[in-house]
Amino acid sequence: MALIVQKYGGTSVGTIDRIRNVATRVKRTRDEGNQVVAVVSAMGGVTDKLIGMAREFGDTPAEREMDVLLSTGEQQSIALVSMALHELGVPALSITGRQAGIRTIGSHTRGRIEAIDPDYMRSCLDAGNALVVAGFQGITPEGLIHTLGRGGSDLTAIAVAAAVGADVCQILTDVDGVYTCDPRIVPDARKLPEISYDEMLELASSGAKVMQSRSVEFAKKYGVIFEVRSSLNDNPGTLVLEEHPDMENVVIRGVSIERSQARVTIIGIPDEPGMSARILCALGDAEINIDMIISNIASDGYARHSFTMHANDLGRAQAALKPVLAEISAQAKVETEAGIAKLSCVGIGMRSHSGVAATMFRALGEVGINIGMISTSEIKIAVTVDETRIEDAARAVHAAFDLDKAPA
Ligand code: ADP
Ligand code: ASP
Ligand code: MG
């Protein structure tokens, strides 16, 4: 008998019929002789709707209250999925984050799972039940509710799989695997049979929302091999696992895009030690995630730094920088630009192949797309482009690397 963790996302539990479909799949998995823990998201659109209601009371509702509010979405769906299982004659129990023993630390609305105490889940499984666990939520040492950041049910599923020692972890969603690019943007994107943790992590943290990036980090850290597949058919999916030597033959595994980015440029920074640290600390203290960083020395002896970040963080970044810049120099000034997007090419094969950036930049040049900032890592090259051209950019780069064709 295997123990299987199945995660069903928002679209997969989006209607009563879809909830019945989930129950049928859980029943089938049990009928095949397995124990099942289903981790479920809020019904599609519910989390956004709750956020919209909260914003009726101001742009920055208290994060403690946001956690109380947003966690109710998942609580609705666990009860409904359990009821659908009962309708099929399956003994099932809905389980909240607290009951599942999911202990979190960190800040409200972006809690991090520190540990899971699986005793209650184990005893419920041993008593013959199917478990339906609320994704996206945990409990702080003080007993407060935390949510785990958007897309956080993926993290719940991976962490629960590690905690209960699952034999298999399946992420069941509205696509039947991880593709070379979001198939909604590049229609000839190809499904990947497998992908390494590092590649999945780079794609996810560069905008491929098929997996939440922190869930992939967690899976890598604890060695949880997982499979992304469809909740609506039985097509083979994509296995996400530690890299093996054959994987290096492919130079680019996939392309991802991230919209709604903004650039902040600080000019007039005195060319002295410690300046960058002060600027970055101010942004870090304001919990602003910066992504690309470019720095150059201007001819007048003042340095200039540019960062990218999510456009939603622009206002907070400006507020956080104001006092520091006033302190460091009368010349220091902030310039901002919104309406940009990021395109990333990812592949572990890049480590041993040259010319990747040239191919990418040529493809963009040929369709008349201007490149803004550039950043590279061992397995990723990312550029910013005008947001209105990002889909053309993704299609051009996808075609330039022949990603629609299976590797020879
Ligand atoms: P769920 O609600 O099941 O968590 P998400 O909407 O979070 O599902 O993630 C699935 C979506 O991710 C797909 O519908 C697809 O549009 C998008 N996506 C982005 N990049 C990729 C990719 N490389 N491969 C597959 N899907 C992708
Ligand atoms: N319901 C949450 C969200 O919409 C968590 C999730 O679906 O994974 O972000
Ligand atoms: Mg998701």
Short mmCIF file of C-alpha atoms and ligand atoms in Angstrom, two decimals:
data_model
loop_
_atom_site.label_atom_id
_atom_site.label_comp_id
_atom_site.label_asym_id
_atom_site.label_seq_id
_atom_site.Cartn_x
_atom_site.Cartn_y
_atom_site.Cartn_z
CA MET A 1 0.00 0.00 0.00
CA ALA A 2 1.44 3.37 -1.04
CA LEU A 3 0.79 6.72 0.61
CA ILE A 4 0.00 9.34 -2.02
CA VAL A 5 -0.25 13.11 -1.55
CA GLN A 6 -2.32 14.78 -4.27
CA LYS A 7 -2.59 18.55 -4.54
CA TYR A 8 -5.59 20.06 -6.34
CA GLY A 9 -5.33 23.74 -7.29
CA GLY A 10 -8.00 26.42 -7.59
CA THR A 11 -9.26 25.51 -11.08
CA SER A 12 -9.40 21.83 -10.15
CA VAL A 13 -11.85 22.59 -7.30
CA GLY A 14 -13.39 25.61 -9.08
CA THR A 15 -16.99 24.31 -9.39
CA ILE A 16 -19.18 21.70 -7.71
CA ASP A 17 -18.66 19.41 -10.72
CA ARG A 18 -14.90 19.83 -10.47
CA ILE A 19 -15.08 19.04 -6.74
CA ARG A 20 -16.96 15.85 -7.63
CA ASN A 21 -14.19 15.08 -10.14
CA VAL A 22 -11.58 15.47 -7.38
CA ALA A 23 -13.55 13.14 -5.11
CA THR A 24 -13.78 10.56 -7.91
CA ARG A 25 -10.01 10.70 -8.45
CA VAL A 26 -9.28 10.37 -4.74
CA LYS A 27 -11.67 7.41 -4.52
CA ARG A 28 -10.05 5.76 -7.54
CA THR A 29 -6.59 6.16 -6.02
CA ARG A 30 -7.83 4.55 -2.80
CA ASP A 31 -9.59 1.76 -4.70
CA GLU A 32 -6.20 0.98 -6.27
CA GLY A 33 -5.01 0.18 -2.75
CA ASN A 34 -3.43 3.46 -1.63
CA GLN A 35 -3.83 5.86 1.27
CA VAL A 36 -4.54 9.40 0.10
CA VAL A 37 -3.91 12.85 1.50
CA ALA A 38 -5.50 15.50 -0.76
CA VAL A 39 -4.20 19.04 -0.25
CA VAL A 40 -6.61 21.55 -1.76
CA SER A 41 -6.64 25.23 -2.68
CA ALA A 42 -9.49 27.69 -2.43
CA MET A 43 -11.97 27.49 -5.34
CA GLY A 44 -10.55 29.46 -8.30
CA GLY A 45 -11.03 33.22 -7.89
CA VAL A 46 -12.01 33.04 -4.21
CA THR A 47 -8.66 34.28 -2.83
CA ASP A 48 -8.69 37.22 -5.27
CA LYS A 49 -12.27 38.03 -4.31
CA LEU A 50 -11.39 38.04 -0.61
CA ILE A 51 -8.42 40.34 -1.30
CA GLY A 52 -10.76 42.65 -3.23
CA MET A 53 -13.17 42.80 -0.29
CA ALA A 54 -10.35 43.57 2.14
CA ARG A 55 -9.19 46.45 -0.07
CA GLU A 56 -12.60 48.06 0.33
CA PHE A 57 -11.26 49.10 3.74
CA GLY A 58 -8.03 50.67 2.50
CA ASP A 59 -4.99 49.81 0.40
CA THR A 60 -3.04 48.20 3.22
CA PRO A 61 -5.35 46.09 5.37
CA ALA A 62 -3.75 44.65 8.53
CA GLU A 63 -1.80 41.55 7.51
CA ARG A 64 -2.91 39.62 10.58
CA GLU A 65 -6.52 40.07 9.48
CA MET A 66 -5.63 39.21 5.87
CA ASP A 67 -4.40 35.83 7.06
CA VAL A 68 -7.61 35.20 8.99
CA LEU A 69 -9.63 36.18 5.93
CA LEU A 70 -7.66 34.43 3.17
CA SER A 71 -7.38 31.14 5.03
CA THR A 72 -11.17 30.80 4.88
CA GLY A 73 -11.02 30.11 1.12
CA GLU A 74 -9.22 26.82 1.64
CA GLN A 75 -11.42 25.99 4.60
CA GLN A 76 -14.49 26.11 2.35
CA SER A 77 -12.98 23.78 -0.20
CA ILE A 78 -11.72 21.13 2.25
CA ALA A 79 -15.22 20.75 3.72
CA LEU A 80 -16.81 20.57 0.26
CA VAL A 81 -14.29 18.00 -1.04
CA SER A 82 -14.87 15.89 2.10
CA MET A 83 -18.63 16.05 1.55
CA ALA A 84 -18.16 14.99 -2.08
CA LEU A 85 -16.13 12.01 -0.86
CA HIS A 86 -18.85 11.10 1.64
CA GLU A 87 -21.36 11.19 -1.23
CA LEU A 88 -19.24 8.47 -2.88
CA GLY A 89 -19.13 6.46 0.34
CA VAL A 90 -15.51 7.29 1.17
CA PRO A 91 -14.67 8.05 4.82
CA ALA A 92 -12.98 11.45 4.65
CA LEU A 93 -11.94 14.15 7.10
CA SER A 94 -11.26 17.80 6.34
CA ILE A 95 -8.17 19.07 8.16
CA THR A 96 -7.11 22.71 8.65
CA GLY A 97 -3.49 23.84 8.76
CA ARG A 98 -3.60 23.93 12.56
CA GLN A 99 -5.02 20.40 12.80
CA ALA A 100 -2.42 19.19 10.30
CA GLY A 101 0.29 20.44 12.68
CA ILE A 102 1.76 22.87 10.13
CA ARG A 103 3.96 25.20 12.19
CA THR A 104 5.08 28.43 10.59
CA ILE A 105 7.44 31.30 11.29
CA GLY A 106 8.04 34.62 9.53
CA SER A 107 5.61 37.40 8.70
CA HIS A 108 1.88 37.40 8.23
CA THR A 109 0.79 36.71 4.61
CA ARG A 110 4.17 35.14 3.85
CA GLY A 111 4.67 32.55 6.57
CA ARG A 112 7.35 29.90 6.15
CA ILE A 113 6.81 26.30 7.18
CA GLU A 114 9.22 25.44 9.97
CA ALA A 115 7.98 21.97 10.82
CA ILE A 116 4.99 19.70 10.54
CA ASP A 117 3.81 17.45 13.34
CA PRO A 118 2.18 14.62 11.40
CA ASP A 119 0.75 12.64 14.37
CA TYR A 120 -2.88 13.67 13.92
CA MET A 121 -2.77 13.12 10.14
CA ARG A 122 -1.18 9.70 10.69
CA SER A 123 -3.79 8.62 13.21
CA CYS A 124 -6.61 9.72 10.89
CA LEU A 125 -5.03 7.81 7.98
CA ASP A 126 -4.50 4.72 10.12
CA ALA A 127 -8.18 4.81 11.01
CA GLY A 128 -8.94 4.37 7.29
CA ASN A 129 -9.81 7.92 6.27
CA ALA A 130 -8.99 9.93 3.20
CA LEU A 131 -7.61 13.26 4.40
CA VAL A 132 -8.45 16.59 2.84
CA VAL A 133 -5.92 19.15 4.05
CA ALA A 134 -6.24 22.93 3.63
CA GLY A 135 -3.40 24.31 1.54
CA PHE A 136 -1.76 27.72 2.01
CA GLN A 137 -2.10 27.93 5.81
CA GLY A 138 -0.26 27.18 9.02
CA ILE A 139 -0.12 28.23 12.62
CA THR A 140 2.48 30.39 14.42
CA PRO A 141 4.00 29.46 17.81
CA GLU A 142 1.55 32.00 19.30
CA GLY A 143 -1.39 30.19 17.72
CA LEU A 144 -2.07 32.80 15.03
CA ILE A 145 -3.03 31.91 11.47
CA HIS A 146 -0.41 32.38 8.76
CA THR A 147 -0.86 32.10 5.03
CA LEU A 148 2.08 31.03 2.88
CA GLY A 149 2.13 33.51 -0.03
CA ARG A 150 0.23 33.23 -3.31
CA GLY A 151 0.26 29.75 -4.77
CA GLY A 152 1.20 28.45 -1.30
CA SER A 153 -0.84 25.25 -1.49
CA ASP A 154 1.99 23.80 -3.57
CA LEU A 155 4.26 24.31 -0.56
CA THR A 156 1.73 22.69 1.77
CA ALA A 157 1.57 19.63 -0.48
CA ILE A 158 5.34 19.20 -0.74
CA ALA A 159 5.86 19.77 2.99
CA VAL A 160 3.05 17.39 3.94
CA ALA A 161 4.49 14.77 1.57
CA ALA A 162 7.86 15.09 3.34
CA ALA A 163 6.29 15.01 6.81
CA VAL A 164 4.09 11.94 6.32
CA GLY A 165 6.78 10.16 4.27
CA ALA A 166 4.61 9.92 1.14
CA ASP A 167 5.67 7.50 -1.59
CA VAL A 168 4.39 9.85 -4.30
CA CYS A 169 3.52 13.55 -4.45
CA GLN A 170 1.31 14.62 -7.36
CA ILE A 171 0.56 18.26 -8.18
CA LEU A 172 -2.71 18.03 -10.11
CA THR A 173 -3.52 21.19 -12.01
CA ASP A 174 -5.14 22.60 -15.15
CA VAL A 175 -2.19 21.77 -17.43
CA ASP A 176 -0.86 18.27 -17.86
CA GLY A 177 2.72 19.07 -16.95
CA VAL A 178 5.51 21.61 -17.05
CA TYR A 179 5.96 22.98 -20.56
CA THR A 180 8.89 24.68 -22.29
CA CYS A 181 6.89 27.91 -21.78
CA ASP A 182 3.42 28.77 -20.52
CA PRO A 183 1.23 27.13 -23.21
CA ARG A 184 -1.23 30.02 -22.93
CA ILE A 185 1.49 32.29 -24.34
CA VAL A 186 3.40 29.98 -26.64
CA PRO A 187 0.86 27.60 -28.21
CA ASP A 188 3.56 25.25 -29.57
CA ALA A 189 5.27 24.86 -26.18
CA ARG A 190 6.18 21.22 -25.51
CA LYS A 191 5.53 19.19 -22.39
CA LEU A 192 8.73 18.16 -20.62
CA PRO A 193 8.91 14.55 -19.39
CA GLU A 194 11.25 15.65 -16.62
CA ILE A 195 13.02 18.71 -15.27
CA SER A 196 15.62 19.23 -12.53
CA TYR A 197 14.79 20.99 -9.26
CA ASP A 198 17.21 23.80 -10.14
CA GLU A 199 15.60 24.45 -13.52
CA MET A 200 12.08 24.28 -12.07
CA LEU A 201 13.15 26.66 -9.32
CA GLU A 202 14.59 29.21 -11.77
CA LEU A 203 11.51 29.01 -14.01
CA ALA A 204 9.12 29.30 -11.05
CA SER A 205 10.97 32.22 -9.50
CA SER A 206 11.01 33.96 -12.90
CA GLY A 207 7.25 33.87 -13.33
CA ALA A 208 6.21 30.32 -14.34
CA LYS A 209 3.38 30.04 -11.87
CA VAL A 210 2.77 26.35 -12.52
CA MET A 211 4.68 25.79 -9.23
CA GLN A 212 5.23 28.19 -6.35
CA SER A 213 9.01 28.71 -6.20
CA ARG A 214 9.33 28.15 -2.46
CA SER A 215 7.66 24.77 -2.80
CA VAL A 216 10.37 23.73 -5.28
CA GLU A 217 13.11 24.91 -2.89
CA PHE A 218 11.52 22.85 -0.14
CA ALA A 219 11.26 19.78 -2.41
CA LYS A 220 14.92 20.04 -3.33
CA LYS A 221 16.00 20.49 0.27
CA TYR A 222 14.06 17.45 1.49
CA GLY A 223 14.44 15.35 -1.67
CA VAL A 224 10.71 15.18 -2.41
CA ILE A 225 10.37 13.98 -6.02
CA PHE A 226 7.06 15.23 -7.37
CA GLU A 227 5.02 15.02 -10.53
CA VAL A 228 2.98 17.79 -12.17
CA ARG A 229 -0.03 16.44 -14.07
CA SER A 230 -3.61 17.21 -15.00
CA SER A 231 -6.56 16.82 -12.64
CA LEU A 232 -8.79 16.33 -15.70
CA ASN A 233 -7.08 13.54 -17.65
CA ASP A 234 -4.58 10.73 -17.15
CA ASN A 235 -1.85 11.99 -19.49
CA PRO A 236 1.66 11.39 -18.25
CA GLY A 237 2.97 14.49 -16.51
CA THR A 238 6.37 16.00 -15.71
CA LEU A 239 8.67 14.56 -13.07
CA VAL A 240 10.65 17.11 -11.03
CA LEU A 241 13.78 15.62 -9.51
CA GLU A 242 17.51 15.97 -8.87
CA GLU A 243 19.45 16.42 -12.11
CA HIS A 244 21.18 13.46 -13.79
CA PRO A 245 23.90 13.52 -16.48
CA ASP A 246 21.53 13.07 -19.49
CA MET A 247 19.82 16.33 -18.63
CA GLU A 248 22.89 18.38 -19.58
CA ASN A 249 22.40 17.56 -23.28
CA VAL A 250 19.59 20.10 -23.46
CA VAL A 251 20.91 23.67 -23.45
CA ILE A 252 17.65 25.51 -22.73
CA ARG A 253 14.92 23.65 -20.84
CA GLY A 254 12.39 26.44 -20.88
CA VAL A 255 11.47 30.09 -21.07
CA SER A 256 9.43 32.07 -18.56
CA ILE A 257 8.00 35.54 -18.38
CA GLU A 258 7.17 37.87 -15.53
CA ARG A 259 5.01 40.92 -16.07
CA SER A 260 4.41 44.00 -13.90
CA GLN A 261 8.06 44.67 -13.17
CA ALA A 262 9.51 48.08 -12.40
CA ARG A 263 13.00 49.52 -12.47
CA VAL A 264 14.41 51.83 -9.83
CA THR A 265 17.60 53.70 -10.65
CA ILE A 266 19.49 55.64 -8.01
CA ILE A 267 21.90 58.22 -9.36
CA GLY A 268 24.44 60.37 -7.54
CA ILE A 269 25.66 57.73 -5.10
CA PRO A 270 29.10 58.70 -3.69
CA ASP A 271 31.72 56.21 -4.89
CA GLU A 272 32.63 55.04 -1.38
CA PRO A 273 32.56 51.70 0.46
CA GLY A 274 29.33 50.84 2.27
CA MET A 275 26.92 52.83 0.07
CA SER A 276 25.40 49.82 -1.71
CA ALA A 277 24.92 48.04 1.59
CA ARG A 278 22.99 50.98 3.06
CA ILE A 279 20.70 51.14 0.06
CA LEU A 280 20.08 47.39 -0.03
CA CYS A 281 19.53 47.23 3.75
CA ALA A 282 16.84 49.92 3.49
CA LEU A 283 15.05 47.88 0.81
CA GLY A 284 15.56 44.64 2.74
CA ASP A 285 14.18 46.14 5.96
CA ALA A 286 11.08 47.18 4.01
CA GLU A 287 10.79 43.50 2.86
CA ILE A 288 11.12 44.45 -0.80
CA ASN A 289 12.43 41.68 -3.02
CA ILE A 290 14.79 43.05 -5.57
CA ASP A 291 15.76 40.97 -8.53
CA MET A 292 18.26 42.21 -11.09
CA ILE A 293 20.96 44.57 -9.85
CA ILE A 294 23.13 46.63 -12.15
CA SER A 295 25.73 49.08 -10.97
CA ASN A 296 28.08 51.36 -12.89
CA ILE A 297 30.41 54.22 -12.15
CA ALA A 298 29.42 57.44 -13.86
CA SER A 299 32.18 59.66 -15.25
CA ASP A 300 31.57 62.31 -12.59
CA GLY A 301 32.68 59.91 -9.84
CA TYR A 302 29.18 59.15 -8.64
CA ALA A 303 27.86 55.60 -8.93
CA ARG A 304 24.51 54.60 -10.31
CA HIS A 305 22.54 51.49 -9.26
CA SER A 306 19.50 50.00 -10.96
CA PHE A 307 17.22 47.31 -9.51
CA THR A 308 14.12 45.58 -10.72
CA MET A 309 11.20 44.70 -8.47
CA HIS A 310 7.49 44.02 -8.70
CA ALA A 311 5.62 47.17 -9.73
CA ASN A 312 3.43 46.88 -6.61
CA ASP A 313 6.52 47.48 -4.47
CA LEU A 314 7.52 50.71 -6.19
CA GLY A 315 5.78 53.08 -3.78
CA ARG A 316 7.18 51.31 -0.72
CA ALA A 317 10.66 51.26 -2.28
CA GLN A 318 10.57 55.01 -2.87
CA ALA A 319 9.43 55.60 0.72
CA ALA A 320 12.16 53.31 2.10
CA LEU A 321 14.90 54.95 0.02
CA LYS A 322 14.04 58.56 0.72
CA PRO A 323 15.64 58.90 4.20
CA VAL A 324 18.77 56.90 3.24
CA LEU A 325 19.40 58.93 0.11
CA ALA A 326 18.95 62.17 2.02
CA GLU A 327 21.64 60.93 4.41
CA ILE A 328 24.19 59.73 1.88
CA SER A 329 24.34 62.65 -0.54
CA ALA A 330 22.56 65.78 -1.67
CA GLN A 331 23.14 64.51 -5.24
CA ALA A 332 21.39 61.16 -4.74
CA LYS A 333 18.11 60.87 -6.65
CA VAL A 334 15.68 58.11 -7.58
CA GLU A 335 14.29 57.54 -11.07
CA THR A 336 11.65 54.90 -11.75
CA GLU A 337 10.22 53.13 -14.74
CA ALA A 338 7.17 50.83 -14.70
CA GLY A 339 5.62 48.87 -17.60
CA ILE A 340 8.48 46.45 -18.04
CA ALA A 341 8.57 42.66 -18.05
CA LYS A 342 11.24 40.05 -17.67
CA LEU A 343 12.04 37.18 -20.00
CA SER A 344 14.21 34.33 -18.71
CA CYS A 345 15.87 31.40 -20.48
CA VAL A 346 16.73 28.50 -18.16
CA GLY A 347 18.72 25.30 -18.61
CA ILE A 348 21.48 23.41 -16.79
CA GLY A 349 23.06 22.70 -20.18
CA MET A 350 24.08 26.37 -20.28
CA ARG A 351 26.94 25.54 -17.95
CA SER A 352 28.72 23.66 -20.71
CA HIS A 353 27.45 25.46 -23.84
CA SER A 354 28.40 28.91 -25.03
CA GLY A 355 26.55 31.32 -27.31
CA VAL A 356 23.21 31.15 -25.49
CA ALA A 357 23.01 34.89 -24.81
CA ALA A 358 23.95 35.67 -28.42
CA THR A 359 21.12 33.47 -29.74
CA MET A 360 18.63 35.00 -27.32
CA PHE A 361 19.62 38.61 -28.07
CA ARG A 362 19.67 37.99 -31.84
CA ALA A 363 16.14 36.53 -31.71
CA LEU A 364 14.90 39.62 -29.89
CA GLY A 365 16.72 41.98 -32.23
CA GLU A 366 15.20 40.28 -35.27
CA VAL A 367 11.67 41.03 -34.07
CA GLY A 368 12.60 44.60 -33.13
CA ILE A 369 12.51 44.19 -29.36
CA ASN A 370 14.80 46.37 -27.33
CA ILE A 371 16.61 44.85 -24.34
CA GLY A 372 16.71 46.85 -21.12
CA MET A 373 18.61 45.22 -18.26
CA ILE A 374 20.42 41.89 -18.48
CA SER A 375 21.33 39.44 -15.75
CA THR A 376 22.89 36.02 -15.85
CA SER A 377 23.42 33.14 -13.48
CA GLU A 378 24.95 29.74 -14.03
CA ILE A 379 21.74 28.35 -15.53
CA LYS A 380 19.70 31.44 -16.46
CA ILE A 381 19.85 34.49 -18.69
CA ALA A 382 17.22 37.12 -18.06
CA VAL A 383 16.44 40.40 -19.80
CA THR A 384 13.87 43.12 -19.34
CA VAL A 385 11.77 44.29 -22.26
CA ASP A 386 8.81 46.60 -22.73
CA GLU A 387 5.80 44.86 -21.18
CA THR A 388 3.71 45.30 -24.34
CA ARG A 389 6.21 43.12 -26.28
CA ILE A 390 6.77 40.36 -23.73
CA GLU A 391 4.63 37.70 -25.45
CA ASP A 392 6.30 38.34 -28.84
CA ALA A 393 9.62 38.12 -27.05
CA ALA A 394 8.77 34.75 -25.49
CA ARG A 395 7.62 33.32 -28.81
CA ALA A 396 10.71 34.57 -30.65
CA VAL A 397 13.15 33.15 -28.11
CA HIS A 398 11.22 29.87 -27.82
CA ALA A 399 11.47 29.46 -31.60
CA ALA A 400 15.15 30.46 -31.72
CA PHE A 401 16.06 27.57 -29.42
CA ASP A 402 13.71 25.12 -31.26
CA LEU A 403 11.98 24.37 -27.98
CA ASP A 404 8.91 23.08 -29.79
CA LYS A 405 10.95 20.12 -31.07
CA ALA A 406 11.97 17.15 -28.94
CA PRO A 407 15.75 17.08 -28.42
CA ALA A 408 17.59 14.63 -30.66
P1 ADP B 1 -3.31 25.73 -9.73
O1 ADP B 1 -4.54 26.54 -9.51
O2 ADP B 1 -3.58 24.29 -10.02
O3 ADP B 1 -2.28 25.92 -8.64
P2 ADP B 1 -1.89 27.61 -11.42
O4 ADP B 1 -2.83 28.49 -12.18
O5 ADP B 1 -1.24 28.15 -10.20
O6 ADP B 1 -2.67 26.26 -11.09
O7 ADP B 1 -0.75 27.04 -12.39
C1 ADP B 1 -1.09 26.46 -13.62
C2 ADP B 1 -0.88 27.46 -14.74
O8 ADP B 1 0.50 27.77 -14.84
C3 ADP B 1 -1.24 26.97 -16.12
O9 ADP B 1 -2.59 27.13 -16.40
C4 ADP B 1 -0.32 27.79 -17.04
O10 ADP B 1 -1.01 28.84 -17.68
C5 ADP B 1 0.70 28.38 -16.09
N1 ADP B 1 2.08 28.14 -16.52
C6 ADP B 1 3.06 29.09 -16.53
N2 ADP B 1 4.20 28.58 -16.99
C7 ADP B 1 3.99 27.28 -17.28
C8 ADP B 1 4.79 26.23 -17.80
N3 ADP B 1 6.08 26.42 -18.10
N4 ADP B 1 4.23 25.01 -17.96
C9 ADP B 1 2.94 24.80 -17.63
N5 ADP B 1 2.11 25.76 -17.16
C10 ADP B 1 2.62 27.00 -16.98
N1 ASP B 2 -5.58 30.11 -2.66
C1 ASP B 2 -4.22 30.59 -2.63
C2 ASP B 2 -3.94 31.47 -3.84
O1 ASP B 2 -4.83 31.70 -4.64
C3 ASP B 2 -3.21 29.47 -2.53
C4 ASP B 2 -3.16 28.53 -3.71
O2 ASP B 2 -4.10 28.48 -4.50
O3 ASP B 2 -2.17 27.80 -3.82
O4 ASP B 2 -2.86 31.97 -3.98
MG MG B 3 -0.82 27.44 -8.29
#
